PDB file of C-alpha atoms in Angstrom:
ATOM      1  CA  UNK A   1      65.770 111.564  22.864  1.00  0.00           C
ATOM      2  CA  UNK A   2      64.562 108.554  20.868  1.00  0.00           C
ATOM      3  CA  UNK A   3      60.951 109.797  21.068  1.00  0.00           C
ATOM      4  CA  UNK A   4      59.810 113.215  19.944  1.00  0.00           C
ATOM      5  CA  UNK A   5      56.125 114.086  20.250  1.00  0.00           C
ATOM      6  CA  UNK A   6      53.890 116.461  18.304  1.00  0.00           C
ATOM      7  CA  UNK A   7      50.188 117.058  18.859  1.00  0.00           C
ATOM      8  CA  UNK A   8      48.575 117.496  15.428  1.00  0.00           C
ATOM      9  CA  UNK A   9      45.238 117.151  13.649  1.00  0.00           C
ATOM     10  CA  UNK A  10      44.399 114.691  10.843  1.00  0.00           C
ATOM     11  CA  UNK A  11      42.973 115.893   7.520  1.00  0.00           C
ATOM     12  CA  UNK A  12      39.519 115.094   8.884  1.00  0.00           C
ATOM     13  CA  UNK A  13      40.174 117.187  11.917  1.00  0.00           C
ATOM     14  CA  UNK A  14      40.859 114.368  14.400  1.00  0.00           C
ATOM     15  CA  UNK A  15      43.571 115.164  16.945  1.00  0.00           C
ATOM     16  CA  UNK A  16      46.455 112.723  17.008  1.00  0.00           C
ATOM     17  CA  UNK A  17      49.956 112.412  18.369  1.00  0.00           C
ATOM     18  CA  UNK A  18      52.781 112.103  15.911  1.00  0.00           C
ATOM     19  CA  UNK A  19      55.822 110.410  17.404  1.00  0.00           C
ATOM     20  CA  UNK A  20      59.214 110.532  15.750  1.00  0.00           C
ATOM     21  CA  UNK A  21      61.239 107.501  16.802  1.00  0.00           C
ATOM     22  CA  UNK A  22      64.949 106.934  16.230  1.00  0.00           C
ATOM     23  CA  UNK A  23      68.089 105.543  17.842  1.00  0.00           C
ATOM     24  CA  UNK A  24      68.398 103.031  20.660  1.00  0.00           C
ATOM     25  CA  UNK A  25      65.336 102.769  22.865  1.00  0.00           C
ATOM     26  CA  UNK A  26      66.050 101.922  26.474  1.00  0.00           C
ATOM     27  CA  UNK A  27      63.728 100.870  29.273  1.00  0.00           C
ATOM     28  CA  UNK A  28      63.710 104.467  30.554  1.00  0.00           C
ATOM     29  CA  UNK A  29      62.581 105.736  27.151  1.00  0.00           C
ATOM     30  CA  UNK A  30      59.854 103.091  27.010  1.00  0.00           C
ATOM     31  CA  UNK A  31      58.667 104.010  30.502  1.00  0.00           C
ATOM     32  CA  UNK A  32      58.425 107.656  29.571  1.00  0.00           C
ATOM     33  CA  UNK A  33      56.484 106.726  26.418  1.00  0.00           C
ATOM     34  CA  UNK A  34      54.040 104.497  28.285  1.00  0.00           C
ATOM     35  CA  UNK A  35      53.526 107.136  30.978  1.00  0.00           C
ATOM     36  CA  UNK A  36      52.480 109.635  28.328  1.00  0.00           C
ATOM     37  CA  UNK A  37      50.050 107.250  26.636  1.00  0.00           C
ATOM     38  CA  UNK A  38      48.506 106.100  29.883  1.00  0.00           C
ATOM     39  CA  UNK A  39      48.309 109.706  31.028  1.00  0.00           C
ATOM     40  CA  UNK A  40      47.763 112.826  28.932  1.00  0.00           C
ATOM     41  CA  UNK A  41      47.659 110.971  25.584  1.00  0.00           C
ATOM     42  CA  UNK A  42      45.426 108.097  26.754  1.00  0.00           C
ATOM     43  CA  UNK A  43      43.223 106.833  23.918  1.00  0.00           C
ATOM     44  CA  UNK A  44      44.720 109.262  21.386  1.00  0.00           C
ATOM     45  CA  UNK A  45      45.319 108.186  17.813  1.00  0.00           C
ATOM     46  CA  UNK A  46      49.046 107.773  17.201  1.00  0.00           C
ATOM     47  CA  UNK A  47      51.162 108.004  14.115  1.00  0.00           C
ATOM     48  CA  UNK A  48      54.720 106.936  14.787  1.00  0.00           C
ATOM     49  CA  UNK A  49      57.428 107.456  12.214  1.00  0.00           C
ATOM     50  CA  UNK A  50      60.265 105.092  12.983  1.00  0.00           C
ATOM     51  CA  UNK A  51      63.662 105.770  11.452  1.00  0.00           C
ATOM     52  CA  UNK A  52      65.848 103.115   9.957  1.00  0.00           C
ATOM     53  CA  UNK A  53      68.366 101.782  12.495  1.00  0.00           C
ATOM     54  CA  UNK A  54      66.021 102.194  15.468  1.00  0.00           C
ATOM     55  CA  UNK A  55      66.572  99.439  18.015  1.00  0.00           C
ATOM     56  CA  UNK A  56      64.469  98.427  21.006  1.00  0.00           C
ATOM     57  CA  UNK A  57      66.201  96.859  24.003  1.00  0.00           C
ATOM     58  CA  UNK A  58      64.667  93.670  25.403  1.00  0.00           C
ATOM     59  CA  UNK A  59      63.424  95.465  28.519  1.00  0.00           C
ATOM     60  CA  UNK A  60      62.010  98.312  26.448  1.00  0.00           C
ATOM     61  CA  UNK A  61      60.117  95.864  24.245  1.00  0.00           C
ATOM     62  CA  UNK A  62      58.586  94.146  27.241  1.00  0.00           C
ATOM     63  CA  UNK A  63      57.564  97.417  28.796  1.00  0.00           C
ATOM     64  CA  UNK A  64      55.977  98.689  25.604  1.00  0.00           C
ATOM     65  CA  UNK A  65      53.995  95.450  25.359  1.00  0.00           C
ATOM     66  CA  UNK A  66      52.640  95.987  28.855  1.00  0.00           C
ATOM     67  CA  UNK A  67      50.710  99.022  27.615  1.00  0.00           C
ATOM     68  CA  UNK A  68      47.062  98.158  27.062  1.00  0.00           C
ATOM     69  CA  UNK A  69      44.059 100.337  26.474  1.00  0.00           C
ATOM     70  CA  UNK A  70      45.871 102.348  23.782  1.00  0.00           C
ATOM     71  CA  UNK A  71      44.208 104.125  20.892  1.00  0.00           C
ATOM     72  CA  UNK A  72      44.667 103.235  17.195  1.00  0.00           C
ATOM     73  CA  UNK A  73      48.328 103.282  16.237  1.00  0.00           C
ATOM     74  CA  UNK A  74      49.849 103.470  12.764  1.00  0.00           C
ATOM     75  CA  UNK A  75      53.574 103.069  12.340  1.00  0.00           C
ATOM     76  CA  UNK A  76      55.422 104.263   9.279  1.00  0.00           C
ATOM     77  CA  UNK A  77      58.814 102.861   8.444  1.00  0.00           C
ATOM     78  CA  UNK A  78      60.786 102.071   5.348  1.00  0.00           C
ATOM     79  CA  UNK A  79      63.145  99.763   7.190  1.00  0.00           C
ATOM     80  CA  UNK A  80      62.577  96.034   6.805  1.00  0.00           C
ATOM     81  CA  UNK A  81      64.304  95.423  10.148  1.00  0.00           C
ATOM     82  CA  UNK A  82      62.185  97.938  12.028  1.00  0.00           C
ATOM     83  CA  UNK A  83      59.057  96.515  10.409  1.00  0.00           C
ATOM     84  CA  UNK A  84      60.069  92.997  11.424  1.00  0.00           C
ATOM     85  CA  UNK A  85      60.709  94.213  14.995  1.00  0.00           C
ATOM     86  CA  UNK A  86      57.348  95.938  15.232  1.00  0.00           C
ATOM     87  CA  UNK A  87      55.551  92.996  13.662  1.00  0.00           C
ATOM     88  CA  UNK A  88      57.077  90.723  16.275  1.00  0.00           C
ATOM     89  CA  UNK A  89      56.094  93.014  19.102  1.00  0.00           C
ATOM     90  CA  UNK A  90      52.537  93.401  17.866  1.00  0.00           C
ATOM     91  CA  UNK A  91      52.227  89.630  17.513  1.00  0.00           C
ATOM     92  CA  UNK A  92      52.769  89.450  21.262  1.00  0.00           C
ATOM     93  CA  UNK A  93      50.525  92.417  21.929  1.00  0.00           C
ATOM     94  CA  UNK A  94      47.684  90.840  19.959  1.00  0.00           C
ATOM     95  CA  UNK A  95      46.027  94.131  19.239  1.00  0.00           C
ATOM     96  CA  UNK A  96      43.862  94.879  16.236  1.00  0.00           C
ATOM     97  CA  UNK A  97      44.369  98.620  16.421  1.00  0.00           C
ATOM     98  CA  UNK A  98      47.965  98.568  15.241  1.00  0.00           C
ATOM     99  CA  UNK A  99      49.302  98.566  11.692  1.00  0.00           C
ATOM    100  CA  UNK A 100      52.632  99.124  10.001  1.00  0.00           C
ATOM    101  CA  UNK A 101      52.897 101.056   6.767  1.00  0.00           C
ATOM    102  CA  UNK A 102      55.666 101.958   4.370  1.00  0.00           C
ATOM    103  CA  UNK A 103      53.838 105.032   3.209  1.00  0.00           C
ATOM    104  CA  UNK A 104      52.806 107.868   5.496  1.00  0.00           C
ATOM    105  CA  UNK A 105      49.848 108.906   3.363  1.00  0.00           C
ATOM    106  CA  UNK A 106      48.295 105.424   3.633  1.00  0.00           C
ATOM    107  CA  UNK A 107      49.029 105.370   7.343  1.00  0.00           C
ATOM    108  CA  UNK A 108      47.274 108.671   7.884  1.00  0.00           C
ATOM    109  CA  UNK A 109      44.254 107.522   5.859  1.00  0.00           C
ATOM    110  CA  UNK A 110      43.950 104.347   7.929  1.00  0.00           C
ATOM    111  CA  UNK A 111      44.346 106.259  11.166  1.00  0.00           C
ATOM    112  CA  UNK A 112      41.699 108.744  10.179  1.00  0.00           C
ATOM    113  CA  UNK A 113      39.270 105.873   9.517  1.00  0.00           C
ATOM    114  CA  UNK A 114      39.664 104.417  12.996  1.00  0.00           C
ATOM    115  CA  UNK A 115      37.026 105.014  15.626  1.00  0.00           C
ATOM    116  CA  UNK A 116      38.179 106.881  18.687  1.00  0.00           C
TER     117      UNK A 116
ATOM    118  CA  UNK B   1      52.829  81.316   2.276  1.00  0.00           C
ATOM    119  CA  UNK B   2      55.971  80.392   0.354  1.00  0.00           C
ATOM    120  CA  UNK B   3      59.346  81.978   0.999  1.00  0.00           C
ATOM    121  CA  UNK B   4      62.592  81.132  -0.764  1.00  0.00           C
ATOM    122  CA  UNK B   5      65.536  81.362   1.630  1.00  0.00           C
ATOM    123  CA  UNK B   6      69.227  81.178   0.823  1.00  0.00           C
ATOM    124  CA  UNK B   7      70.823  78.091   2.330  1.00  0.00           C
ATOM    125  CA  UNK B   8      73.478  80.236   3.998  1.00  0.00           C
ATOM    126  CA  UNK B   9      70.873  82.101   6.098  1.00  0.00           C
ATOM    127  CA  UNK B  10      69.336  78.832   7.240  1.00  0.00           C
ATOM    128  CA  UNK B  11      72.767  77.386   8.094  1.00  0.00           C
ATOM    129  CA  UNK B  12      73.683  80.499  10.048  1.00  0.00           C
ATOM    130  CA  UNK B  13      70.437  80.385  11.989  1.00  0.00           C
ATOM    131  CA  UNK B  14      70.902  76.704  12.796  1.00  0.00           C
ATOM    132  CA  UNK B  15      74.494  77.269  13.984  1.00  0.00           C
ATOM    133  CA  UNK B  16      73.278  79.930  16.394  1.00  0.00           C
ATOM    134  CA  UNK B  17      70.402  77.774  17.650  1.00  0.00           C
ATOM    135  CA  UNK B  18      72.827  74.896  18.248  1.00  0.00           C
ATOM    136  CA  UNK B  19      75.193  77.236  20.122  1.00  0.00           C
ATOM    137  CA  UNK B  20      72.275  78.429  22.266  1.00  0.00           C
ATOM    138  CA  UNK B  21      71.333  74.831  22.976  1.00  0.00           C
ATOM    139  CA  UNK B  22      74.789  74.390  24.520  1.00  0.00           C
ATOM    140  CA  UNK B  23      74.325  77.463  26.730  1.00  0.00           C
ATOM    141  CA  UNK B  24      75.978  80.103  24.532  1.00  0.00           C
ATOM    142  CA  UNK B  25      73.461  82.948  24.311  1.00  0.00           C
ATOM    143  CA  UNK B  26      75.902  85.593  23.126  1.00  0.00           C
ATOM    144  CA  UNK B  27      75.740  84.934  19.381  1.00  0.00           C
ATOM    145  CA  UNK B  28      73.191  86.771  17.263  1.00  0.00           C
ATOM    146  CA  UNK B  29      71.812  86.142  13.795  1.00  0.00           C
ATOM    147  CA  UNK B  30      73.309  88.780  11.483  1.00  0.00           C
ATOM    148  CA  UNK B  31      70.443  90.824  10.082  1.00  0.00           C
ATOM    149  CA  UNK B  32      70.546  92.493   6.706  1.00  0.00           C
ATOM    150  CA  UNK B  33      68.133  95.262   5.788  1.00  0.00           C
ATOM    151  CA  UNK B  34      67.990  93.991   2.209  1.00  0.00           C
ATOM    152  CA  UNK B  35      66.651  90.606   3.331  1.00  0.00           C
ATOM    153  CA  UNK B  36      63.147  92.000   3.282  1.00  0.00           C
ATOM    154  CA  UNK B  37      61.141  88.808   3.643  1.00  0.00           C
ATOM    155  CA  UNK B  38      59.157  86.891   6.242  1.00  0.00           C
ATOM    156  CA  UNK B  39      62.243  84.947   7.282  1.00  0.00           C
ATOM    157  CA  UNK B  40      63.711  88.208   8.598  1.00  0.00           C
ATOM    158  CA  UNK B  41      61.077  88.125  11.342  1.00  0.00           C
ATOM    159  CA  UNK B  42      62.123  84.580  12.222  1.00  0.00           C
ATOM    160  CA  UNK B  43      65.783  85.662  12.414  1.00  0.00           C
ATOM    161  CA  UNK B  44      64.927  88.707  14.503  1.00  0.00           C
ATOM    162  CA  UNK B  45      62.649  86.595  16.688  1.00  0.00           C
ATOM    163  CA  UNK B  46      65.540  84.229  17.382  1.00  0.00           C
ATOM    164  CA  UNK B  47      67.690  87.204  18.346  1.00  0.00           C
ATOM    165  CA  UNK B  48      64.993  88.429  20.724  1.00  0.00           C
ATOM    166  CA  UNK B  49      64.789  84.970  22.228  1.00  0.00           C
ATOM    167  CA  UNK B  50      68.570  84.898  22.688  1.00  0.00           C
ATOM    168  CA  UNK B  51      68.443  88.299  24.388  1.00  0.00           C
ATOM    169  CA  UNK B  52      65.807  86.979  26.792  1.00  0.00           C
ATOM    170  CA  UNK B  53      67.895  83.901  27.514  1.00  0.00           C
ATOM    171  CA  UNK B  54      70.997  86.039  28.135  1.00  0.00           C
ATOM    172  CA  UNK B  55      69.017  88.318  30.468  1.00  0.00           C
ATOM    173  CA  UNK B  56      67.587  85.310  32.297  1.00  0.00           C
ATOM    174  CA  UNK B  57      71.038  83.790  32.666  1.00  0.00           C
ATOM    175  CA  UNK B  58      72.498  87.053  33.985  1.00  0.00           C
ATOM    176  CA  UNK B  59      69.658  87.312  36.513  1.00  0.00           C
ATOM    177  CA  UNK B  60      70.118  83.708  37.544  1.00  0.00           C
ATOM    178  CA  UNK B  61      73.891  84.196  37.950  1.00  0.00           C
ATOM    179  CA  UNK B  62      73.310  87.287  40.050  1.00  0.00           C
ATOM    180  CA  UNK B  63      70.810  85.476  42.298  1.00  0.00           C
ATOM    181  CA  UNK B  64      73.221  82.548  42.667  1.00  0.00           C
ATOM    182  CA  UNK B  65      75.996  84.928  43.734  1.00  0.00           C
ATOM    183  CA  UNK B  66      73.681  86.560  46.267  1.00  0.00           C
ATOM    184  CA  UNK B  67      72.690  83.163  47.640  1.00  0.00           C
ATOM    185  CA  UNK B  68      76.326  82.094  47.905  1.00  0.00           C
ATOM    186  CA  UNK B  69      77.214  85.299  49.752  1.00  0.00           C
ATOM    187  CA  UNK B  70      74.248  84.807  52.100  1.00  0.00           C
ATOM    188  CA  UNK B  71      75.211  81.171  52.717  1.00  0.00           C
ATOM    189  CA  UNK B  72      78.766  82.273  53.521  1.00  0.00           C
ATOM    190  CA  UNK B  73      77.453  84.918  55.919  1.00  0.00           C
ATOM    191  CA  UNK B  74      75.162  82.393  57.627  1.00  0.00           C
ATOM    192  CA  UNK B  75      78.014  79.883  57.919  1.00  0.00           C
ATOM    193  CA  UNK B  76      80.128  82.587  59.554  1.00  0.00           C
ATOM    194  CA  UNK B  77      77.332  83.481  61.983  1.00  0.00           C
ATOM    195  CA  UNK B  78      76.778  79.814  62.748  1.00  0.00           C
ATOM    196  CA  UNK B  79      80.474  79.331  63.392  1.00  0.00           C
ATOM    197  CA  UNK B  80      80.467  82.282  65.796  1.00  0.00           C
ATOM    198  CA  UNK B  81      77.394  80.901  67.571  1.00  0.00           C
ATOM    199  CA  UNK B  82      78.900  77.430  67.870  1.00  0.00           C
ATOM    200  CA  UNK B  83      82.090  78.947  69.268  1.00  0.00           C
ATOM    201  CA  UNK B  84      80.103  80.906  71.849  1.00  0.00           C
ATOM    202  CA  UNK B  85      78.036  77.893  72.821  1.00  0.00           C
ATOM    203  CA  UNK B  86      81.034  75.574  72.965  1.00  0.00           C
ATOM    204  CA  UNK B  87      82.617  77.607  75.785  1.00  0.00           C
ATOM    205  CA  UNK B  88      79.768  78.419  78.168  1.00  0.00           C
ATOM    206  CA  UNK B  89      81.648  79.810  81.160  1.00  0.00           C
ATOM    207  CA  UNK B  90      79.175  80.460  83.983  1.00  0.00           C
ATOM    208  CA  UNK B  91      79.828  82.428  87.176  1.00  0.00           C
ATOM    209  CA  UNK B  92      78.008  80.180  89.660  1.00  0.00           C
ATOM    210  CA  UNK B  93      79.162  82.096  92.729  1.00  0.00           C
ATOM    211  CA  UNK B  94      81.307  85.142  93.220  1.00  0.00           C
ATOM    212  CA  UNK B  95      84.799  83.982  92.321  1.00  0.00           C
ATOM    213  CA  UNK B  96      83.612  80.569  91.178  1.00  0.00           C
ATOM    214  CA  UNK B  97      83.387  79.740  87.463  1.00  0.00           C
ATOM    215  CA  UNK B  98      81.886  76.605  85.991  1.00  0.00           C
ATOM    216  CA  UNK B  99      82.475  75.295  82.504  1.00  0.00           C
ATOM    217  CA  UNK B 100      80.208  72.416  81.477  1.00  0.00           C
ATOM    218  CA  UNK B 101      81.723  70.889  78.355  1.00  0.00           C
ATOM    219  CA  UNK B 102      79.592  68.939  75.907  1.00  0.00           C
ATOM    220  CA  UNK B 103      80.631  66.985  72.834  1.00  0.00           C
ATOM    221  CA  UNK B 104      83.966  66.179  71.343  1.00  0.00           C
ATOM    222  CA  UNK B 105      86.983  68.232  72.371  1.00  0.00           C
ATOM    223  CA  UNK B 106      89.707  68.510  69.760  1.00  0.00           C
ATOM    224  CA  UNK B 107      92.855  70.627  69.697  1.00  0.00           C
ATOM    225  CA  UNK B 108      91.153  73.647  68.160  1.00  0.00           C
ATOM    226  CA  UNK B 109      88.321  73.615  70.679  1.00  0.00           C
ATOM    227  CA  UNK B 110      90.731  73.028  73.575  1.00  0.00           C
ATOM    228  CA  UNK B 111      92.737  76.078  72.504  1.00  0.00           C
ATOM    229  CA  UNK B 112      89.572  78.154  72.309  1.00  0.00           C
ATOM    230  CA  UNK B 113      88.370  76.955  75.724  1.00  0.00           C
ATOM    231  CA  UNK B 114      91.736  77.762  77.248  1.00  0.00           C
ATOM    232  CA  UNK B 115      91.774  81.276  75.831  1.00  0.00           C
ATOM    233  CA  UNK B 116      88.223  82.086  76.940  1.00  0.00           C
ATOM    234  CA  UNK B 117      88.548  80.513  80.364  1.00  0.00           C
ATOM    235  CA  UNK B 118      91.868  82.124  81.264  1.00  0.00           C
ATOM    236  CA  UNK B 119      90.523  85.503  80.236  1.00  0.00           C
ATOM    237  CA  UNK B 120      87.453  85.050  82.469  1.00  0.00           C
ATOM    238  CA  UNK B 121      89.554  83.808  85.405  1.00  0.00           C
ATOM    239  CA  UNK B 122      91.759  86.881  85.190  1.00  0.00           C
ATOM    240  CA  UNK B 123      88.867  89.292  84.594  1.00  0.00           C
ATOM    241  CA  UNK B 124      86.753  87.997  87.465  1.00  0.00           C
ATOM    242  CA  UNK B 125      89.647  87.198  89.816  1.00  0.00           C
ATOM    243  CA  UNK B 126      88.199  83.722  90.157  1.00  0.00           C
ATOM    244  CA  UNK B 127      89.392  81.546  92.996  1.00  0.00           C
ATOM    245  CA  UNK B 128      87.877  78.328  91.689  1.00  0.00           C
ATOM    246  CA  UNK B 129      87.108  76.845  88.303  1.00  0.00           C
ATOM    247  CA  UNK B 130      84.934  73.767  87.932  1.00  0.00           C
ATOM    248  CA  UNK B 131      85.281  71.974  84.609  1.00  0.00           C
ATOM    249  CA  UNK B 132      82.485  69.467  84.151  1.00  0.00           C
ATOM    250  CA  UNK B 133      83.260  66.744  81.634  1.00  0.00           C
ATOM    251  CA  UNK B 134      79.987  64.806  82.031  1.00  0.00           C
ATOM    252  CA  UNK B 135      78.944  65.606  78.478  1.00  0.00           C
ATOM    253  CA  UNK B 136      82.316  64.870  76.936  1.00  0.00           C
ATOM    254  CA  UNK B 137      82.342  61.539  75.174  1.00  0.00           C
ATOM    255  CA  UNK B 138      85.777  61.699  73.696  1.00  0.00           C
ATOM    256  CA  UNK B 139      88.861  63.800  74.064  1.00  0.00           C
ATOM    257  CA  UNK B 140      91.208  63.605  71.090  1.00  0.00           C
ATOM    258  CA  UNK B 141      94.503  61.908  71.914  1.00  0.00           C
ATOM    259  CA  UNK B 142      96.628  64.993  71.547  1.00  0.00           C
ATOM    260  CA  UNK B 143      94.080  67.230  73.264  1.00  0.00           C
ATOM    261  CA  UNK B 144      94.303  65.906  76.815  1.00  0.00           C
ATOM    262  CA  UNK B 145      97.766  67.399  77.384  1.00  0.00           C
ATOM    263  CA  UNK B 146      96.388  70.745  76.207  1.00  0.00           C
ATOM    264  CA  UNK B 147      93.529  70.556  78.715  1.00  0.00           C
ATOM    265  CA  UNK B 148      95.892  69.646  81.486  1.00  0.00           C
ATOM    266  CA  UNK B 149      98.120  72.564  80.543  1.00  0.00           C
ATOM    267  CA  UNK B 150      95.036  74.754  80.846  1.00  0.00           C
ATOM    268  CA  UNK B 151      94.446  73.408  84.354  1.00  0.00           C
ATOM    269  CA  UNK B 152      98.030  74.309  85.244  1.00  0.00           C
ATOM    270  CA  UNK B 153      97.641  77.774  83.729  1.00  0.00           C
ATOM    271  CA  UNK B 154      94.526  78.351  85.818  1.00  0.00           C
ATOM    272  CA  UNK B 155      96.602  77.424  88.850  1.00  0.00           C
ATOM    273  CA  UNK B 156      99.240  79.974  87.842  1.00  0.00           C
ATOM    274  CA  UNK B 157      96.529  82.625  87.867  1.00  0.00           C
ATOM    275  CA  UNK B 158      95.858  81.728  91.491  1.00  0.00           C
ATOM    276  CA  UNK B 159      92.690  79.709  91.023  1.00  0.00           C
ATOM    277  CA  UNK B 160      92.009  76.127  91.961  1.00  0.00           C
ATOM    278  CA  UNK B 161      90.665  73.781  89.320  1.00  0.00           C
ATOM    279  CA  UNK B 162      88.228  70.946  89.888  1.00  0.00           C
ATOM    280  CA  UNK B 163      87.285  68.349  87.299  1.00  0.00           C
ATOM    281  CA  UNK B 164      83.923  66.644  87.535  1.00  0.00           C
ATOM    282  CA  UNK B 165      82.027  64.039  85.546  1.00  0.00           C
ATOM    283  CA  UNK B 166      85.164  62.273  84.354  1.00  0.00           C
ATOM    284  CA  UNK B 167      84.259  59.164  82.364  1.00  0.00           C
ATOM    285  CA  UNK B 168      86.287  55.959  82.773  1.00  0.00           C
ATOM    286  CA  UNK B 169      87.856  56.471  79.350  1.00  0.00           C
ATOM    287  CA  UNK B 170      88.920  60.022  80.159  1.00  0.00           C
ATOM    288  CA  UNK B 171      90.209  58.925  83.555  1.00  0.00           C
ATOM    289  CA  UNK B 172      92.443  56.401  81.824  1.00  0.00           C
ATOM    290  CA  UNK B 173      93.718  59.079  79.486  1.00  0.00           C
ATOM    291  CA  UNK B 174      94.652  61.314  82.414  1.00  0.00           C
ATOM    292  CA  UNK B 175      96.409  58.473  84.214  1.00  0.00           C
ATOM    293  CA  UNK B 176      98.256  57.476  81.078  1.00  0.00           C
ATOM    294  CA  UNK B 177      99.600  60.992  80.788  1.00  0.00           C
ATOM    295  CA  UNK B 178     100.821  60.849  84.382  1.00  0.00           C
ATOM    296  CA  UNK B 179      98.979  64.017  85.208  1.00  0.00           C
ATOM    297  CA  UNK B 180      98.047  62.971  88.701  1.00  0.00           C
ATOM    298  CA  UNK B 181     101.397  63.846  90.214  1.00  0.00           C
ATOM    299  CA  UNK B 182     102.262  67.446  89.490  1.00  0.00           C
ATOM    300  CA  UNK B 183      99.057  69.026  88.291  1.00  0.00           C
ATOM    301  CA  UNK B 184      96.827  70.684  90.883  1.00  0.00           C
ATOM    302  CA  UNK B 185      93.768  68.726  89.779  1.00  0.00           C
ATOM    303  CA  UNK B 186      91.042  67.684  92.111  1.00  0.00           C
ATOM    304  CA  UNK B 187      88.418  65.348  90.723  1.00  0.00           C
ATOM    305  CA  UNK B 188      84.901  64.947  92.051  1.00  0.00           C
ATOM    306  CA  UNK B 189      82.018  62.861  90.852  1.00  0.00           C
ATOM    307  CA  UNK B 190      79.477  65.546  90.046  1.00  0.00           C
ATOM    308  CA  UNK B 191      79.303  69.267  89.451  1.00  0.00           C
ATOM    309  CA  UNK B 192      77.121  69.647  92.554  1.00  0.00           C
ATOM    310  CA  UNK B 193      79.817  67.924  94.661  1.00  0.00           C
ATOM    311  CA  UNK B 194      82.422  70.344  93.378  1.00  0.00           C
ATOM    312  CA  UNK B 195      80.193  73.322  94.049  1.00  0.00           C
ATOM    313  CA  UNK B 196      79.489  72.139  97.589  1.00  0.00           C
ATOM    314  CA  UNK B 197      83.223  71.596  98.115  1.00  0.00           C
ATOM    315  CA  UNK B 198      84.104  75.073  96.900  1.00  0.00           C
ATOM    316  CA  UNK B 199      81.387  76.765  98.883  1.00  0.00           C
ATOM    317  CA  UNK B 200      82.458  74.895 101.986  1.00  0.00           C
ATOM    318  CA  UNK B 201      86.004  76.111 101.413  1.00  0.00           C
ATOM    319  CA  UNK B 202      84.712  79.637 101.066  1.00  0.00           C
ATOM    320  CA  UNK B 203      82.694  79.237 104.245  1.00  0.00           C
ATOM    321  CA  UNK B 204      79.502  79.958 102.422  1.00  0.00           C
ATOM    322  CA  UNK B 205      77.818  76.800 103.654  1.00  0.00           C
ATOM    323  CA  UNK B 206      77.262  76.218 107.309  1.00  0.00           C
ATOM    324  CA  UNK B 207      76.136  72.991 108.917  1.00  0.00           C
TER     325      UNK B 207
END
């Protein structure tokens, strides 16, 4: 599965969902992801750790962009390609609650600062 | 913002854009993880755009194929409907069939009329067939013999054949073919005349 979910708590005690992302992401994967974040995880803070080599299909990208009303989302990746892909997607999404980091510690600090 | 880009990356991107402009959406900009700069987003963005174009083209091709299949199906249905309408055999009285023909009669249509009519004559044990040519403007040159053969075939099945509504041009065609002599053809001016004649023969009309 390209997405693996964990329900954790930030250092300041705020609950968040950590998502491990890797591999090729299909429309079905994106649908499952969106269903979770419009359902049980609605409004939750998210920390996604995206592995190098992760690829989003065109349909998956579009579906992920259709998700509105999401909580603050920090993505951690060391891959320039993944960062470029996420930057492109967030340009379309036009959301201010999304940031990409190379370092997980910084990502967690930013996430913990965000209002619920 | 200032980014220094190797000429090769720009050339490669331009080649792919030019290919896309000619309808080739299959090429992709090769992406290298080490090219960690803002231009990487441009290259990836072009790839995303190409993917969208390829998806759009595939969808368009699929819709075109569906439309072509539907058009073919409709043409087939229309052909069947035209065939049915072009041979409207009507039972106007028990044992009496009428066939009002309209439009141009060519060899193909004559063959179809013959097949349908002979089948109905046999199935209904018809004694009389009235073929009304009022609506026939033209009979193709080679078709008249076929129609006259049909008249003879109807006779062989034991039914009498009456032609009505013969135009001057068609009359000349029949005469030119010398059909008057042997063929059991009786011609009357109108369909109603033929019907009255047949019913009188059958004793259905009195007075």
